XYZ file of C-alpha atoms in Angstrom:
361
model
C 59.101 117.389 122.902
C 55.274 118.212 123.582
C 53.033 119.300 120.650
C 52.964 123.086 119.741
C 50.306 124.781 117.882
C 50.836 127.820 115.787
C 47.938 130.536 114.885
C 47.924 133.505 112.937
C 48.470 136.956 114.086
C 46.396 138.894 111.509
C 45.895 142.354 111.250
C 42.472 142.840 109.925
C 39.420 140.489 109.444
C 40.440 139.819 105.501
C 40.931 136.040 104.230
C 40.517 134.453 101.187
C 36.672 134.230 101.694
C 36.043 137.752 103.440
C 36.919 140.933 101.678
C 38.887 143.783 103.664
C 36.083 146.356 104.546
C 38.837 148.758 106.533
C 42.432 149.559 106.712
C 45.476 147.348 106.741
C 46.171 147.394 110.534
C 42.735 147.461 112.678
C 44.659 147.531 116.420
C 41.744 146.226 118.012
C 41.040 143.465 115.714
C 44.768 142.535 116.216
C 44.684 142.163 119.856
C 41.763 140.512 120.092
C 42.724 137.803 117.579
C 45.779 137.408 119.440
C 44.044 137.007 122.849
C 41.284 134.559 121.263
C 44.747 132.566 120.537
C 46.306 133.056 124.122
C 42.591 132.352 125.778
C 42.227 128.933 123.878
C 45.451 126.744 123.930
C 47.507 127.889 121.370
C 51.279 128.126 121.959
C 52.311 130.612 119.180
C 51.156 133.251 116.406
C 52.726 134.186 113.245
C 53.065 137.816 112.382
C 53.334 137.240 108.671
C 55.272 139.368 105.807
C 54.462 140.540 102.288
C 55.978 143.465 100.752
C 53.028 145.809 101.161
C 52.079 144.490 104.643
C 52.170 146.578 108.066
C 55.380 145.948 109.782
C 55.280 142.466 111.666
C 57.775 143.164 114.279
C 56.382 146.674 115.456
C 52.864 144.733 115.410
C 54.269 142.141 117.400
C 55.670 144.568 120.107
C 51.938 146.073 119.944
C 50.388 142.591 120.795
C 53.092 141.878 123.480
C 51.456 144.829 125.568
C 48.321 143.008 125.330
C 49.014 139.481 125.927
C 50.607 137.463 128.756
C 52.366 134.096 127.706
C 51.739 133.304 123.775
C 54.966 133.345 121.959
C 55.214 135.954 119.124
C 56.649 134.689 115.578
C 57.927 137.540 113.487
C 58.511 136.769 110.006
C 61.390 138.638 108.227
C 62.856 138.748 105.122
C 66.812 138.881 104.814
C 66.697 141.608 101.922
C 65.139 144.519 104.196
C 67.680 144.659 106.806
C 71.215 144.155 107.538
C 71.392 141.243 109.646
C 73.370 143.164 112.587
C 70.485 145.712 112.757
C 68.027 142.994 112.617
C 69.782 141.056 115.433
C 69.354 144.236 117.822
C 66.095 144.921 116.586
C 64.973 141.280 117.616
C 66.577 141.083 120.879
C 64.894 144.451 121.866
C 61.666 142.778 120.915
C 62.544 139.766 122.933
C 63.033 142.178 126.023
C 59.804 143.890 125.284
C 57.930 140.903 125.208
C 59.535 139.142 128.182
C 61.152 136.570 126.081
C 58.539 135.510 123.735
C 59.952 136.532 120.630
C 61.005 133.794 117.627
C 61.541 134.745 114.152
C 60.515 132.889 110.831
C 63.074 133.904 108.237
C 61.649 133.926 104.558
C 63.778 133.446 101.852
C 61.275 134.497 99.213
C 59.521 132.288 96.643
C 58.053 135.260 94.784
C 60.858 136.986 92.343
C 58.067 139.758 91.962
C 57.470 140.254 95.617
C 61.250 140.667 96.141
C 61.691 143.039 93.228
C 58.842 145.328 94.980
C 61.605 145.831 97.710
C 64.415 145.940 95.572
C 65.770 142.544 95.855
C 66.835 141.176 92.347
C 68.848 138.054 93.485
C 68.302 134.797 91.955
C 66.390 132.315 94.029
C 69.306 129.832 94.745
C 71.352 132.934 95.770
C 68.552 133.883 97.661
C 69.021 130.632 99.847
C 72.612 131.455 99.983
C 72.112 134.947 101.562
C 69.838 133.313 104.034
C 72.199 130.753 105.411
C 74.565 133.720 106.179
C 71.761 135.874 107.388
C 70.935 132.963 109.813
C 74.293 132.352 111.037
C 75.205 136.069 111.747
C 72.048 136.312 113.883
C 73.097 133.292 116.051
C 76.287 134.709 116.412
C 75.163 138.496 117.274
C 72.582 136.988 119.771
C 75.259 134.670 121.400
C 78.682 136.336 121.473
C 80.364 138.730 124.039
C 82.947 139.323 121.718
C 83.766 141.120 118.653
C 83.514 139.183 115.737
C 84.020 139.551 111.841
C 82.062 138.165 108.939
C 83.091 137.779 105.212
C 80.590 136.145 103.246
C 79.460 135.841 99.591
C 76.193 138.279 100.840
C 77.322 140.079 103.947
C 80.662 141.562 105.104
C 81.429 143.440 108.489
C 84.229 143.888 110.938
C 84.313 144.117 114.653
C 80.376 143.934 115.546
C 79.099 143.121 118.993
C 75.844 143.660 120.219
C 75.075 145.502 123.451
C 71.682 144.012 123.667
C 70.991 139.914 124.014
C 67.886 138.410 123.918
C 66.505 137.476 127.471
C 65.901 133.643 126.083
C 69.280 131.814 126.700
C 71.327 130.965 124.489
C 68.690 132.516 121.980
C 65.424 132.599 120.534
C 64.428 129.921 118.011
C 64.656 130.668 114.277
C 62.345 128.920 111.962
C 62.403 128.502 108.248
C 60.645 126.908 105.099
C 60.884 125.831 101.648
C 60.955 122.459 99.479
C 63.492 123.295 96.800
C 66.677 121.274 96.938
C 68.579 124.890 98.247
C 65.864 125.224 101.059
C 66.470 121.940 102.087
C 70.038 122.170 102.303
C 70.059 125.555 104.272
C 67.001 124.659 106.868
C 68.231 121.459 107.745
C 71.739 122.923 108.494
C 70.839 126.111 109.991
C 67.199 126.089 111.380
C 65.549 124.947 114.683
C 62.341 124.547 113.198
C 61.948 123.472 109.390
C 58.050 124.694 108.289
C 56.578 122.621 105.657
C 52.899 123.187 104.016
C 50.252 120.123 104.485
C 50.845 117.649 101.904
C 49.400 113.951 101.832
C 51.257 111.664 104.362
C 53.311 110.198 101.760
C 54.831 113.497 100.294
C 55.461 114.366 103.634
C 57.368 111.438 104.611
C 59.625 112.254 101.574
C 60.228 115.409 102.860
C 61.304 114.417 106.066
C 63.663 111.915 104.755
C 65.373 114.716 102.626
C 65.783 116.950 105.904
C 67.050 113.982 107.575
C 69.578 113.425 105.018
C 70.299 116.918 104.845
C 70.687 117.576 108.535
C 73.169 114.616 108.662
C 75.291 115.904 105.567
C 75.506 119.357 107.746
C 76.879 117.289 110.697
C 73.722 117.864 112.756
C 72.960 115.103 115.390
C 69.373 115.375 115.098
C 66.860 117.045 112.251
C 65.180 120.346 113.017
C 61.805 120.330 114.872
C 59.351 120.055 112.273
C 56.124 122.163 111.683
C 53.395 121.727 109.235
C 50.286 123.956 108.054
C 46.841 123.137 107.544
C 43.621 124.914 106.902
C 41.251 123.215 109.482
C 37.361 122.956 108.614
C 35.676 121.633 111.539
C 31.626 120.941 112.384
C 29.795 118.569 114.575
C 29.559 116.042 112.342
C 31.110 114.703 109.101
C 28.675 115.921 106.595
C 28.195 119.301 108.030
C 32.103 119.462 107.781
C 32.176 118.545 104.389
C 28.806 120.893 103.650
C 31.006 123.628 105.416
C 33.754 122.939 102.914
C 31.988 123.236 99.830
C 30.462 126.309 100.917
C 34.031 127.926 101.833
C 35.271 126.833 98.562
C 32.542 128.566 96.782
C 33.168 131.670 98.713
C 36.955 131.558 97.657
C 35.945 130.914 93.918
C 33.995 134.421 94.799
C 36.419 136.122 96.903
C 38.758 138.897 96.931
C 40.457 139.692 93.516
C 44.096 138.783 94.398
C 43.226 135.179 95.660
C 41.569 134.536 92.132
C 44.309 136.532 90.440
C 46.861 134.004 91.849
C 49.408 132.253 89.160
C 48.249 129.127 87.998
C 52.096 128.430 87.414
C 54.022 129.217 90.823
C 57.757 129.428 90.849
C 58.022 128.270 94.314
C 58.759 124.647 94.889
C 56.429 124.132 97.707
C 53.295 125.380 95.508
C 54.433 123.133 92.737
C 54.389 119.909 94.941
C 50.693 120.803 96.506
C 49.656 121.438 92.698
C 51.149 117.642 92.010
C 48.771 116.700 95.228
C 45.989 118.576 93.384
C 46.551 116.470 90.089
C 46.727 113.250 92.363
C 43.070 113.971 93.865
C 40.959 116.216 96.168
C 40.961 113.937 98.941
C 43.923 112.028 100.471
C 44.615 109.844 103.656
C 41.829 110.576 106.554
C 41.042 114.154 105.978
C 43.106 116.381 103.730
C 41.339 118.265 101.411
C 43.188 119.895 98.112
C 40.436 121.311 96.199
C 41.340 124.866 97.660
C 44.888 124.636 96.810
C 43.576 124.115 93.506
C 41.534 127.150 93.141
C 44.214 129.323 94.591
C 46.757 128.134 92.094
C 49.045 126.562 94.730
C 48.828 128.958 97.343
C 50.694 128.415 100.263
C 49.160 127.140 103.436
C 45.752 126.049 101.516
C 45.428 122.546 102.093
C 42.636 121.713 104.470
C 41.557 119.233 107.035
C 37.967 118.547 106.662
C 35.845 116.752 109.632
C 34.793 116.610 113.177
C 37.118 117.654 115.705
C 37.864 114.109 116.463
C 38.626 113.433 112.470
C 40.617 116.302 112.390
C 42.509 115.566 115.557
C 43.163 112.180 114.546
C 44.710 113.339 111.323
C 47.015 115.667 112.929
C 48.518 112.688 114.810
C 48.657 110.853 111.847
C 51.746 113.630 110.907
C 52.465 113.645 114.901
C 53.350 109.805 114.067
C 55.714 110.959 111.070
C 57.495 113.103 113.880
C 55.967 116.444 113.331
C 55.904 118.455 116.463
C 54.386 121.490 115.558
C 51.079 122.338 113.799
C 50.398 125.494 112.042
C 46.353 125.979 111.736
C 44.537 129.022 110.209
C 40.850 128.664 109.226
C 39.004 130.751 106.817
C 36.737 132.690 109.182
C 40.122 133.605 111.157
C 38.602 134.590 114.573
C 35.774 132.514 115.327
C 38.125 129.376 113.530
C 40.564 130.150 115.998
C 38.751 129.674 118.921
C 36.778 126.749 118.072
C 40.108 124.985 116.813
C 41.603 125.718 120.330
C 38.423 124.452 122.372
C 37.677 121.591 120.337
C 40.849 120.016 118.463
C 43.783 121.196 120.570
C 42.870 119.551 123.670
C 41.788 116.200 121.568
C 45.459 116.113 120.194
C 47.572 117.137 123.395
C 45.583 114.334 125.524
C 46.337 111.758 122.895
C 49.972 112.749 122.506
C 50.487 112.411 126.337
C 48.982 109.053 126.035
C 51.334 108.075 123.223
C 54.258 109.231 125.032
C 53.255 107.981 128.287
C 52.797 104.415 126.652
C 56.104 104.604 124.573
C 57.582 105.490 128.187
C 56.157 102.147 129.634
């Protein structure tokens, strides 16, 4: 499989270093950012989800009409809509986008944010619900016959969707998590398993666990693995690290929600990231955990720092572990999407081609 790159489909320019000055949904900026990814070598963009955020599926439908080929990955929580309705909604979006839709299923790592939408299930129970949700999506998208479902969390009789996705046999389903329950569900049900950027040793450990769970579930191979980083690039190593320290200062003095993040996160992924912080700020070729420490283990907070060559080489170290999708989001979101696309993505793609050709010869 060729390497892929996933960016972020932000709905306003705000980030950990930039406070929001306008409303939550700036449509002009949203389209501009999506096109910046599409025009600079990215394959996919993620429409993120939070209890109070603009609805990602509707934003994705808007972006579909303003882009030509980039894939639209919509984050979705199983608690917010019944899976039969979700299956029809997303099949419709696949038609609207011309077959460019994918879904990222979020089980929910914050009990408080789940409760904000009326979801009071315990964490492991949420993973059980996610497994059923994905199973129903798959069957609803591929079955031409009516079917029943009688699970712990969902029950219905004689459902069949009139609208099926354009993509055959169905759109890809991605999933993330780092707890025992997450590994079991994602390894069994997901097409793509998303991880946050850890040191190589920790990533290798997670891959072994996913392999074991996939085998236990009877899969012939594991899901495609995706990993997320915050790239910080500059023309020289010295300038890159100066930029990194400047960004760290901006995070420390940034928007209040970042500063107020809990220092004791409940989700296993953030706990793993904080463990890496405790082991040191710099790891492997270019991994930097200082932003993770400042944000209390915030997801997708570990950075890769250096020249484009250094960051590309670091990504290739993960490629050699078996990672095939790289999620990257800078701190100055629009400008970084362009720079990463221009200066890093081509380096990684060309070296992947070279390595694959060498492997085949």
